[in-house]
CSV table of C-alpha atoms and ligand atoms in Angstrom, one decimal:
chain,number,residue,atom,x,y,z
A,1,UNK,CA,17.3,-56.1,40.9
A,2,UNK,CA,16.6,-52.8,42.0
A,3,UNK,CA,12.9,-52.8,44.1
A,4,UNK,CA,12.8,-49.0,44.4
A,5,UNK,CA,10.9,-46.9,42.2
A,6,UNK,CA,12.8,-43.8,42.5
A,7,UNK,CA,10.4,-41.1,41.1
A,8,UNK,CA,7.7,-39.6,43.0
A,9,UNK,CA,3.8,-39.4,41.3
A,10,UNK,CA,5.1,-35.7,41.5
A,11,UNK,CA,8.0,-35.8,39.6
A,12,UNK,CA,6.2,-38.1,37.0
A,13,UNK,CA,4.0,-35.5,35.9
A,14,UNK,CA,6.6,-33.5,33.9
A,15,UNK,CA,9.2,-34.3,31.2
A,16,UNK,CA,12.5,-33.0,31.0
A,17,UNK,CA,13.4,-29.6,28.8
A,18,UNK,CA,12.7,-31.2,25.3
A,19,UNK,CA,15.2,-28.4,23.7
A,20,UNK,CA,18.1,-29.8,26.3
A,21,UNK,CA,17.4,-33.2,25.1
A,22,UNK,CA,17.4,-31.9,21.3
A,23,UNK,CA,20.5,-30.4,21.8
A,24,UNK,CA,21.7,-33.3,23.7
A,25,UNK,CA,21.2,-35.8,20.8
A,26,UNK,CA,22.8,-33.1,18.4
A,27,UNK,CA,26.1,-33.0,20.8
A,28,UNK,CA,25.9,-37.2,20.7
A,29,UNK,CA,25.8,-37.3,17.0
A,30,UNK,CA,28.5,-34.6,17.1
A,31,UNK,CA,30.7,-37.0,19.1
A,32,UNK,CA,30.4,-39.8,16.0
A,33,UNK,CA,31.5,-37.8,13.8
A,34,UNK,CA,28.6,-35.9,11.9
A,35,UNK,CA,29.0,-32.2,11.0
A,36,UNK,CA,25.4,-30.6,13.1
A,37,UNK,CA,24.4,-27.4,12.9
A,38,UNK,CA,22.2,-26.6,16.1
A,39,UNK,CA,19.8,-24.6,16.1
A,40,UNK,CA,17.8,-26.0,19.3
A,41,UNK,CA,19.6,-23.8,21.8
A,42,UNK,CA,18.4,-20.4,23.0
A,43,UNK,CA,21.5,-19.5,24.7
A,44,UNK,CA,23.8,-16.6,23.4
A,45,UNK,CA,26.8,-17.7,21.0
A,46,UNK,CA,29.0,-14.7,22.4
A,47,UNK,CA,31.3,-14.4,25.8
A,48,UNK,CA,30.5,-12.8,28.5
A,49,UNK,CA,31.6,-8.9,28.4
A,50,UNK,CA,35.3,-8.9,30.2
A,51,UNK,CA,34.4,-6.5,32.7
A,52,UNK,CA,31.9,-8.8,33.8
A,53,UNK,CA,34.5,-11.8,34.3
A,54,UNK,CA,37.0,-9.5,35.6
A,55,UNK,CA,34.5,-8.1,38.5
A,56,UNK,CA,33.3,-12.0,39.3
A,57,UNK,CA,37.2,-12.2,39.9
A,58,UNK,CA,37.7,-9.8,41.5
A,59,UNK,CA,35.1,-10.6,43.7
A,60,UNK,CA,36.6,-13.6,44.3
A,61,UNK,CA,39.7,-12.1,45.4
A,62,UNK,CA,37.8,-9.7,47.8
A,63,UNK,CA,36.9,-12.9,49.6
A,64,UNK,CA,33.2,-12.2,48.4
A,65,UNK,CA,32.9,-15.7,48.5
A,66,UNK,CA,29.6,-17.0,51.4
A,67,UNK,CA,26.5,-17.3,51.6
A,68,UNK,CA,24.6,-13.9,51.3
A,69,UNK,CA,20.9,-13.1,52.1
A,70,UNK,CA,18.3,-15.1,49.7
A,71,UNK,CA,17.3,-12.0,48.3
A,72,UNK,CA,21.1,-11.1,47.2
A,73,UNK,CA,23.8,-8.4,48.4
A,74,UNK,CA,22.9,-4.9,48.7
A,75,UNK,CA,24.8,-3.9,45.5
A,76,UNK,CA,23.1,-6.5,43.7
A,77,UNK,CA,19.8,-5.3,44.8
A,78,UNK,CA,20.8,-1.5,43.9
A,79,UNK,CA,21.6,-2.4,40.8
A,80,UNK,CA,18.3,-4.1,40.0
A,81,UNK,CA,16.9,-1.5,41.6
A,82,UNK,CA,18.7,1.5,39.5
A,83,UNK,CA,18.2,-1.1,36.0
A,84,UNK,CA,14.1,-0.9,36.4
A,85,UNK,CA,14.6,3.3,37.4
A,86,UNK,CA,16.8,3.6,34.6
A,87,UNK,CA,15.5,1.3,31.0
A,88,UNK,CA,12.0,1.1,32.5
A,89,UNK,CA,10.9,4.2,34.5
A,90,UNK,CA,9.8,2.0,37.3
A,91,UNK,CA,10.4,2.4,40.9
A,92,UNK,CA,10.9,-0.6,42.9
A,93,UNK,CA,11.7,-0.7,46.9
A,94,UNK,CA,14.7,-2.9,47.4
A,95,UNK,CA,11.8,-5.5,49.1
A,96,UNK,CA,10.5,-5.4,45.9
A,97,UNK,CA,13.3,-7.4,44.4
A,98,UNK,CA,13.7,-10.8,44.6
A,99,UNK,CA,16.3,-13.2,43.0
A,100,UNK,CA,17.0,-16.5,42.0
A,101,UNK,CA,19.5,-18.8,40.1
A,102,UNK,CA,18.4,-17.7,36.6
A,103,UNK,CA,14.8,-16.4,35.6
A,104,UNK,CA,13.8,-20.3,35.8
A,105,UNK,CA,14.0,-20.9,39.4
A,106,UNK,CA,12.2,-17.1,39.8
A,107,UNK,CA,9.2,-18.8,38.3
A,108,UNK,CA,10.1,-22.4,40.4
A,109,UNK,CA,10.0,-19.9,43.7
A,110,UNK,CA,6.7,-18.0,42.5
A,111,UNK,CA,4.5,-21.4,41.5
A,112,UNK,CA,6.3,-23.2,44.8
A,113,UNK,CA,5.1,-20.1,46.9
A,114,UNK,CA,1.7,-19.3,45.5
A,115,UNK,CA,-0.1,-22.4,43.9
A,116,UNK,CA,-2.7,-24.3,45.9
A,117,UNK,CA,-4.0,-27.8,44.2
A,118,UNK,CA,-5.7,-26.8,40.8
A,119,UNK,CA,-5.4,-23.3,40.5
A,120,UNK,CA,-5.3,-22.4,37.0
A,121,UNK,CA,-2.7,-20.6,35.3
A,122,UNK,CA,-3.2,-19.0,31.7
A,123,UNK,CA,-0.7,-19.8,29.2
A,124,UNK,CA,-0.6,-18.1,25.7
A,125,UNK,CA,1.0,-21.1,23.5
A,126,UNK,CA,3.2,-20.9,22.0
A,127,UNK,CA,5.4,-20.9,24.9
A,128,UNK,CA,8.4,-21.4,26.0
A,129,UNK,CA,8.6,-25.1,26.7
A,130,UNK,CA,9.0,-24.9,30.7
A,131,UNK,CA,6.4,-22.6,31.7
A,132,UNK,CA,3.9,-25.6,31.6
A,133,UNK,CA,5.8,-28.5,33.5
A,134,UNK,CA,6.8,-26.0,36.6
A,135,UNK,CA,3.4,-25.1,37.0
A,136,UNK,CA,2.3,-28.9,36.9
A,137,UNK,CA,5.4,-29.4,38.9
A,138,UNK,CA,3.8,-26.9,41.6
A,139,UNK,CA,0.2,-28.7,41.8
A,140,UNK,CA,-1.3,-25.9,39.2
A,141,UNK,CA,-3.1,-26.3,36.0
A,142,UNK,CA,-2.0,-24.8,32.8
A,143,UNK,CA,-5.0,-23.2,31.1
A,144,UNK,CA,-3.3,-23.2,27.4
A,145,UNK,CA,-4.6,-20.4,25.2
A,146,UNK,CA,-3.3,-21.4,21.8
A,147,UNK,CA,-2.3,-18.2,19.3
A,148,UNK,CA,-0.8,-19.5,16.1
A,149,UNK,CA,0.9,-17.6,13.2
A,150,UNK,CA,-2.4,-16.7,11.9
A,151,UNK,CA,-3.2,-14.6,15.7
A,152,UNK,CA,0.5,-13.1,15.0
A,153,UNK,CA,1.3,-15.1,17.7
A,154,UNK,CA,-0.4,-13.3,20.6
A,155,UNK,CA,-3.5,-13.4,22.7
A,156,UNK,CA,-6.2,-10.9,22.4
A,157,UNK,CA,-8.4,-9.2,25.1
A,158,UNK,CA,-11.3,-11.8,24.4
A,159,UNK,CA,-9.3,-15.3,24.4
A,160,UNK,CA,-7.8,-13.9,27.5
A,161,UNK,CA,-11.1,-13.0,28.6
A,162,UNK,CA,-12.9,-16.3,27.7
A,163,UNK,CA,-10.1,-18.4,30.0
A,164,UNK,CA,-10.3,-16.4,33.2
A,165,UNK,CA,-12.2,-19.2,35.9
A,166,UNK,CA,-12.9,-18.6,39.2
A,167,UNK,CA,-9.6,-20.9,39.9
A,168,UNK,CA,-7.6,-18.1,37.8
A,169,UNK,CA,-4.2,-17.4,39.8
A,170,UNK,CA,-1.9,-16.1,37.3
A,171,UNK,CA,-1.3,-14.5,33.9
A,172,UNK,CA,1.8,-16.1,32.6
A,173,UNK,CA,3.1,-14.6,29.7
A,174,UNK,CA,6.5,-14.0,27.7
A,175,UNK,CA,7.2,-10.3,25.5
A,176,UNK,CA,9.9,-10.6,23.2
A,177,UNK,CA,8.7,-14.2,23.2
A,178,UNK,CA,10.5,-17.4,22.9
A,179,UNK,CA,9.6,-19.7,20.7
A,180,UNK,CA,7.7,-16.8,18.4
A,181,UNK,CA,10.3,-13.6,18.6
A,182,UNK,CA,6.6,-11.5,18.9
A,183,UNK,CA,5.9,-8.5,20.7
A,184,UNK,CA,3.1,-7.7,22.6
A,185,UNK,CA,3.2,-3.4,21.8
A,186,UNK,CA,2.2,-1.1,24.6
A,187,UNK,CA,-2.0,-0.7,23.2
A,188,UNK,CA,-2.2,-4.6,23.4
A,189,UNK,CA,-0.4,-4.8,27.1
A,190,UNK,CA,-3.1,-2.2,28.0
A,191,UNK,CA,-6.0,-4.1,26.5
A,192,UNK,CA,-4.9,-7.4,28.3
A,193,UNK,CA,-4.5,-4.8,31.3
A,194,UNK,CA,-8.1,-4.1,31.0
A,195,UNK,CA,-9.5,-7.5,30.8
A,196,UNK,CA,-7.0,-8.6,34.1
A,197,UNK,CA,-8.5,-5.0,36.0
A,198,UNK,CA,-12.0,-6.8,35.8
A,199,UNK,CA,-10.6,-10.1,37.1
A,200,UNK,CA,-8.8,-9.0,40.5
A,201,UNK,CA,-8.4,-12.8,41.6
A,202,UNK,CA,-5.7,-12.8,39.1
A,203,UNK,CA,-2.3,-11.7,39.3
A,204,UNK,CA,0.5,-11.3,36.3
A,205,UNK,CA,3.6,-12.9,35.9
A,206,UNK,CA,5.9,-11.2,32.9
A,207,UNK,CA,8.6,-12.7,31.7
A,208,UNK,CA,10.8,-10.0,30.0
A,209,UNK,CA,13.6,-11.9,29.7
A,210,UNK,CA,14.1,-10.9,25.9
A,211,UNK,CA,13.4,-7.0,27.0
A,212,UNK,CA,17.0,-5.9,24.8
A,213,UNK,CA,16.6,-8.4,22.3
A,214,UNK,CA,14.6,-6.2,19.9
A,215,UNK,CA,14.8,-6.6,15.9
A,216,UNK,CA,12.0,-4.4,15.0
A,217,UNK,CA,10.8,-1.0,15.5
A,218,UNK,CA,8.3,-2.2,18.0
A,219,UNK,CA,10.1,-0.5,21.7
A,220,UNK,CA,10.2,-2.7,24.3
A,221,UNK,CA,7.3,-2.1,26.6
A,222,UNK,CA,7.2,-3.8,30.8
A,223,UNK,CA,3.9,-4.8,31.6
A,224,UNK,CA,4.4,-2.7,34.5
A,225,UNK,CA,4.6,0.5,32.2
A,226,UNK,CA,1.3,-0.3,30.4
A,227,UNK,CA,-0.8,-1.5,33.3
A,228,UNK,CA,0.6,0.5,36.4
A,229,UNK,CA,-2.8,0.0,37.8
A,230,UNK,CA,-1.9,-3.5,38.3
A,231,UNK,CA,1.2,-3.3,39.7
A,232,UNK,CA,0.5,-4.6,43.2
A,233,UNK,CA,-0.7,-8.1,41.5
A,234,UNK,CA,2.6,-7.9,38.8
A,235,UNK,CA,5.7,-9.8,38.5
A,236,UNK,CA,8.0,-9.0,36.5
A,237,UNK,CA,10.6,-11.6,35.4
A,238,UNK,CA,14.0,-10.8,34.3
A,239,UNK,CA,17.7,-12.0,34.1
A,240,UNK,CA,21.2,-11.4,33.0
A,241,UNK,CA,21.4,-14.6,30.6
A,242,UNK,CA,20.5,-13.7,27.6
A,243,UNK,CA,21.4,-9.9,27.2
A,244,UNK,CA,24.6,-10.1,28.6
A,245,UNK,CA,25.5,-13.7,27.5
A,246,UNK,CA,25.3,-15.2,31.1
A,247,UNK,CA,23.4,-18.1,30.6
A,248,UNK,CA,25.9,-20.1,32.9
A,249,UNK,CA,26.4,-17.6,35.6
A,250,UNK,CA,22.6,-18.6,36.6
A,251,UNK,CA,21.4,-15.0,37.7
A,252,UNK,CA,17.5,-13.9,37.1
A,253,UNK,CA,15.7,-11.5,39.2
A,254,UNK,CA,12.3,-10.3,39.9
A,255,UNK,CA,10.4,-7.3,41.2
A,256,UNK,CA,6.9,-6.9,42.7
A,257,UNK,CA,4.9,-6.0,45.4
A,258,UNK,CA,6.7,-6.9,48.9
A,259,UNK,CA,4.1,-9.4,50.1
A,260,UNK,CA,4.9,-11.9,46.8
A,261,UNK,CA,8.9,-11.3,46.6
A,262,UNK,CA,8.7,-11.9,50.0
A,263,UNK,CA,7.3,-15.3,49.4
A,264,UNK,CA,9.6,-15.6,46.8
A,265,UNK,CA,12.6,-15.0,49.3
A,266,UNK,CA,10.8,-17.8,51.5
A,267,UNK,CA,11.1,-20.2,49.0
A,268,UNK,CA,14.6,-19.3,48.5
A,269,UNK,CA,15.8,-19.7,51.8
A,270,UNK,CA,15.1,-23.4,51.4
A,271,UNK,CA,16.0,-24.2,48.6
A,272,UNK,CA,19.5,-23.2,47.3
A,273,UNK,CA,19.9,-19.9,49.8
A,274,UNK,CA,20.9,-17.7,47.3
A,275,UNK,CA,22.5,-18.0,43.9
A,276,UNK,CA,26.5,-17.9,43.7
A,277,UNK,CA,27.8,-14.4,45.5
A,278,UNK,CA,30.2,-14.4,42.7
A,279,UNK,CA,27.5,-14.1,40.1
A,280,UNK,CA,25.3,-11.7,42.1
A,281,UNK,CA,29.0,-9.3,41.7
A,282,UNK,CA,28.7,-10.3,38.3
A,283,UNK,CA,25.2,-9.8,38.2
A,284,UNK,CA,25.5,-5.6,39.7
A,285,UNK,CA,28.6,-5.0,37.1
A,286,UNK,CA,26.5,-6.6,33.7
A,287,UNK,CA,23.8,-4.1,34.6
A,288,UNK,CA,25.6,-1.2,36.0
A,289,UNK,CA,28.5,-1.1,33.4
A,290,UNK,CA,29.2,-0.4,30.2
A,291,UNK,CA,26.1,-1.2,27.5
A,292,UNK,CA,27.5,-1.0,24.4
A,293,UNK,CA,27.6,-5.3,24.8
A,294,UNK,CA,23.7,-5.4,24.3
A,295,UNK,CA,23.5,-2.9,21.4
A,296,UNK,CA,26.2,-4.8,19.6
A,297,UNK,CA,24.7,-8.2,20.3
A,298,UNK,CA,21.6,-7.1,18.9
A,299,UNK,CA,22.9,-5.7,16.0
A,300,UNK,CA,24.0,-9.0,15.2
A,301,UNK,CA,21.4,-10.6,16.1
A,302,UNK,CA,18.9,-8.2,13.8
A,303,UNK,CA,21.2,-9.2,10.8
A,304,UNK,CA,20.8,-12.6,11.8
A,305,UNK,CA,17.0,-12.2,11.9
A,306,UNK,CA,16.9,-11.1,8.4
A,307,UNK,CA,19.3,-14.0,7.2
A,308,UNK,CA,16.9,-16.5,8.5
A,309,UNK,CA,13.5,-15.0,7.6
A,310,UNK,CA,14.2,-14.5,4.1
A,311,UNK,CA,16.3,-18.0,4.3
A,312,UNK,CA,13.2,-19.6,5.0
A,313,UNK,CA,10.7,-17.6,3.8
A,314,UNK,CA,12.1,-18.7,0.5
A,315,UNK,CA,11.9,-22.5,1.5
A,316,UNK,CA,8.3,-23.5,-0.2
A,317,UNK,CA,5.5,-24.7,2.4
A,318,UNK,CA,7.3,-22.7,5.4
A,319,UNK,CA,4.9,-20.3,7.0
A,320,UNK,CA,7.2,-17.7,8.2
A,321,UNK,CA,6.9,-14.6,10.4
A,322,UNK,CA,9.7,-12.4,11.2
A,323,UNK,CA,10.7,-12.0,14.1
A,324,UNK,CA,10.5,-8.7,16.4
A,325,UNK,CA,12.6,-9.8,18.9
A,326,UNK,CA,14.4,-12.7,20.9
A,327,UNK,CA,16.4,-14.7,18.5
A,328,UNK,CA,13.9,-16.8,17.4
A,329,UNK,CA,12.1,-17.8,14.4
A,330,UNK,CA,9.0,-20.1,14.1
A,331,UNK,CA,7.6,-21.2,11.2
A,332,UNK,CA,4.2,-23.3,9.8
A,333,UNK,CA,5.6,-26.3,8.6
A,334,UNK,CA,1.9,-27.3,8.0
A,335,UNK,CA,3.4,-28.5,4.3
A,336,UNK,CA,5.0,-31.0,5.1
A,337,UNK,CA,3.1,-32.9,7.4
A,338,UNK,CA,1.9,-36.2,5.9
A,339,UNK,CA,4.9,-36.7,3.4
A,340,UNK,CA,7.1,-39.4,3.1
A,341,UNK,CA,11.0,-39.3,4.0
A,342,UNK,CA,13.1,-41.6,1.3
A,343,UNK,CA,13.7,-43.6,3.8
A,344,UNK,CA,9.9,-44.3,4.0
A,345,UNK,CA,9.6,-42.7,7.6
A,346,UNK,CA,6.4,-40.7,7.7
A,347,UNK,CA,6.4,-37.3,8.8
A,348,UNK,CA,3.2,-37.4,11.1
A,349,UNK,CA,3.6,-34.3,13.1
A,350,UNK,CA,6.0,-32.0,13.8
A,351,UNK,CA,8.2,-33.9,16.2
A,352,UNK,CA,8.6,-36.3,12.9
A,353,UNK,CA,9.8,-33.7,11.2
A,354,UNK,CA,12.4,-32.3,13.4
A,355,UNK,CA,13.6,-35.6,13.9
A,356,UNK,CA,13.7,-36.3,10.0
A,357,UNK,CA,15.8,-32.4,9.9
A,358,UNK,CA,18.3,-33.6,12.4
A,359,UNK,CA,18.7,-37.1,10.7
A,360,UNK,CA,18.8,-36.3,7.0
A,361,UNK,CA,19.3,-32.8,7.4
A,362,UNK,CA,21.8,-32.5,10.5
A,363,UNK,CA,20.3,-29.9,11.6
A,364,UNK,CA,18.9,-29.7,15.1
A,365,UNK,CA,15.3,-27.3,15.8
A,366,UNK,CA,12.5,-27.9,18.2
A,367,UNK,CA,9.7,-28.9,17.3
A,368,UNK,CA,6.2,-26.7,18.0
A,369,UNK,CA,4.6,-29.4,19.6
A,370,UNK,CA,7.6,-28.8,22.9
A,371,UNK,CA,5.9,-25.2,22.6
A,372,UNK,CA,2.2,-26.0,23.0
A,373,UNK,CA,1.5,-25.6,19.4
A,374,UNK,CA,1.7,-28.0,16.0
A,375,UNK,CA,2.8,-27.9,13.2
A,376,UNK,CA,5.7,-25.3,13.6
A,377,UNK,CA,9.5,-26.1,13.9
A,378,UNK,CA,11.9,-23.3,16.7
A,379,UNK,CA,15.1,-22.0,15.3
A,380,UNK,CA,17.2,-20.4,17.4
A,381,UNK,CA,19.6,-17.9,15.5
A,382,UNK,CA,22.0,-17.2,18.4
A,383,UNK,CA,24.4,-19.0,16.0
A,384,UNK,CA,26.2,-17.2,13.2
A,385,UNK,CA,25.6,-16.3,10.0
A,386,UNK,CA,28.0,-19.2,8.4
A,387,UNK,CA,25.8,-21.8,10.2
A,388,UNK,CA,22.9,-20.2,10.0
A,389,UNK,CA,23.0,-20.2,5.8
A,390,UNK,CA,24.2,-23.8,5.9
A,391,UNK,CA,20.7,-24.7,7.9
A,392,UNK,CA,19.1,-22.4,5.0
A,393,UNK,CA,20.5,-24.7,2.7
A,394,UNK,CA,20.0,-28.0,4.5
A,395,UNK,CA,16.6,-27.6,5.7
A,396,UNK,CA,15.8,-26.8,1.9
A,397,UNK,CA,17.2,-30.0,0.8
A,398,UNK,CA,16.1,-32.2,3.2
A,399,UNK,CA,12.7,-31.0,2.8
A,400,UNK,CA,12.5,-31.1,-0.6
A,401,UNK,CA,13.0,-34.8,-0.6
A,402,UNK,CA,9.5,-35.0,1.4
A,403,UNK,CA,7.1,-37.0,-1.1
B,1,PLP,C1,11.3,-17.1,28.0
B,1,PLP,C2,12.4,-17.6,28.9
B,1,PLP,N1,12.2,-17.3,30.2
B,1,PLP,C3,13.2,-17.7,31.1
B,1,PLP,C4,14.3,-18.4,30.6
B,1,PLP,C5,15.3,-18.8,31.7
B,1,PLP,O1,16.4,-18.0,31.8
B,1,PLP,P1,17.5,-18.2,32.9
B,1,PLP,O2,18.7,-18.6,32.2
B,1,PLP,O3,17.6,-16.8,33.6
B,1,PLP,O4,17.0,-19.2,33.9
B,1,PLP,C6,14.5,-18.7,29.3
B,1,PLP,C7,15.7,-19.4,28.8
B,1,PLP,O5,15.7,-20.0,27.8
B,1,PLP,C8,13.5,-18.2,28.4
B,1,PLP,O6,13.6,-18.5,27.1
């Protein structure tokens, strides 16, 4: 018998990513046969643009192929440089600019450099279901704000207000946001701004991952636009994954004020040097090149948006609110919770209910309680439009045999 006990108190205090485990038992069932649709995934169902692949192999071929500084080759960090200048009207110094193997391990470097035991970091939930176990992960204490369908899904001035401690680090917050598709517009960044300018012990971390992934008229707006007044206590999070369909090249980046990045850089030294040199080439041609990718991405994705929120909107007991962005969609499920499967299972929360979807229904979601909230169910539509009416049509049946 095995006498070790492998994990660490550390490691014990955080689960693994419950939408990789959804998706996980969705694949499983997949391999016995069963026809799944999954929607638990927020990764992009297209192929990377060509010119991307072609530059990664051509960088290959160029011999691009060792380590390179932890903050990235030159032309990476031009290109990250010229992106902010260019979509956001910000100027960044290339010491600004920090980068990590995808937007996750950004926030992994940030919380690893700058947490001490207990600090306190403010969460708007729903969120997206990692934000809370790094920061545990890091010795920090989420400070959950919760901001249901009926807050459109967003903090205001006050609730931000009301959380601020004296053990306040950081702001962490996600616009277009997964799990809710909401966007904070540019009036509400400033008001949040305001609250954070009284509360200079506390610095912002914005995850703008989502930035192109717009459905509705709302523009896109960088916390660092709004608030400029804050910039030397802003991070701004971003990555290549989910506008240009990258999610396996592993490529996010940051910018800020050169005392954080360059903890940032610190904490990527150690830990995996740098991400791959290939995908940093990859990385420079996504955002230098061609853009016509994103625009026809989010076409799709907009038509996809509609599908769904009128798919479910016309579901009884759903609470749905469309979505302005990402390519997500969360609804109440508030309905349903209590009922009785015909198999006699009881739908006590939300996580019952997913489970019951993927069962019955084969259809695979998240459920709101991974997000911080309850009683909501995550869709991702990054899936098309065939599989996405066939989950319309499922999730309808399968809920309508709740008792
Ligand atoms: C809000 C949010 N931030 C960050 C990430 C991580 O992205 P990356 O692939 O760059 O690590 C995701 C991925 O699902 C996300 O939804």
């Amino acid at each position: 018998m095995n006498m070790v006990a492998f994990e660490s108190s550390r490691a014990a205090t955080i689960k693994s990513s419950p939408s990789m485990a959804v998706s996980l038992a969705a694949k499983a069932m997949r391999a016995e046969g069963e026809h799944v649709v999954d929607l638990s995934l927020g990764e992009p169902d297209f192929d990377t643009p060509v010119h991307v692949v072609e530059a990664a192999a051509d960088a290959m071929k160029r011999g691009i192929t060792r380590y390179t500084a932890p903050d990235g080759l030159p032309e990476l960090r031009e290109a990250i440089v010229a992106k902010f200048r260019r979509e956001n009207d910000l100027d960044y110094a290339m010491d600004e600019i920090s980068i990590g193997n995808g937007a996750k391990q950004i926030l992994f470097n940030a919380f690893l450099g700058t947490l001490e035991p207990g600090d306190e970091v403010i969460v708007p939930a729903p969120y997206w279901v990692s934000y809370t176990d790094i920061v545990i992960l890091h010795g920090g204490t989420p400070k959950i704000v919760a901001c249901g369908v009926e807050d459109a899904f967003k903090i205001t001035p006050e609730r931000l207000e009301a959380a601020i401690t004296p053990r306040s680090r950081w702001f962490l917050f996600n616009s277009p946001s997964n799990p809710t598709g909401a966007i904070y517009t540019a009036d509400e960044l400033k008001a949040i701004g305001e609250v954070l300018a009284r509360h200079p012990h506390v610095a912002i971390m914005s995850d703008e991952i989502y930035e192109h992934i717009v459905c509705a008229d709302i523009p896109f707006t960088s916390f660092a636009n709004a608030c400029p007044e804050l910039r030397d206590r802003t991070l701004i999070i971003n990555g290549v994954s989910k506008a240009y369909a990258m999610t396996g090249w592993r490529l996010g980046y940051a910018a800020g004020p050169k005392d954080l990045t360059k903890v940032l850089n610190k904490m990527q030294s150690q830990s995996t040097t740098c991400p791959s040199s290939i995908t940093q080439v990859a990385a420079a041609a996504a955002l230098n090149g061609p853009q016509d990718f994103v625009a026809k991405a989010v076409a799709e994705y907009k038509a996809r948006g509609e599908l769904v929120t009128q798919g479910f909107s016309a579901i009884p007991g759903l609470e749905v609110r469309a979505p302005e962005g990402a390519f997500y969609l969360f609804p109440k499920c508030a309905a349903y919770i209590g009922k009785t499967a015909p198999d006699g299972r009881k739908i006590e929360n939300d996580t019952a209910l997913a489970s019951y979807l993927l069962t019955e229904g084969k259809i695979a979601t998240v459920p709101g309680a991974a997000f911080g909230v309850e009683p909501y169910i995550r869709l991702s539509f990054a899936t098309s439009r065939e599989n996405l009416a066939m989950a319309i049509e499922r999730t309808a049946d399968a809920l309508a045999k709740l008792r």
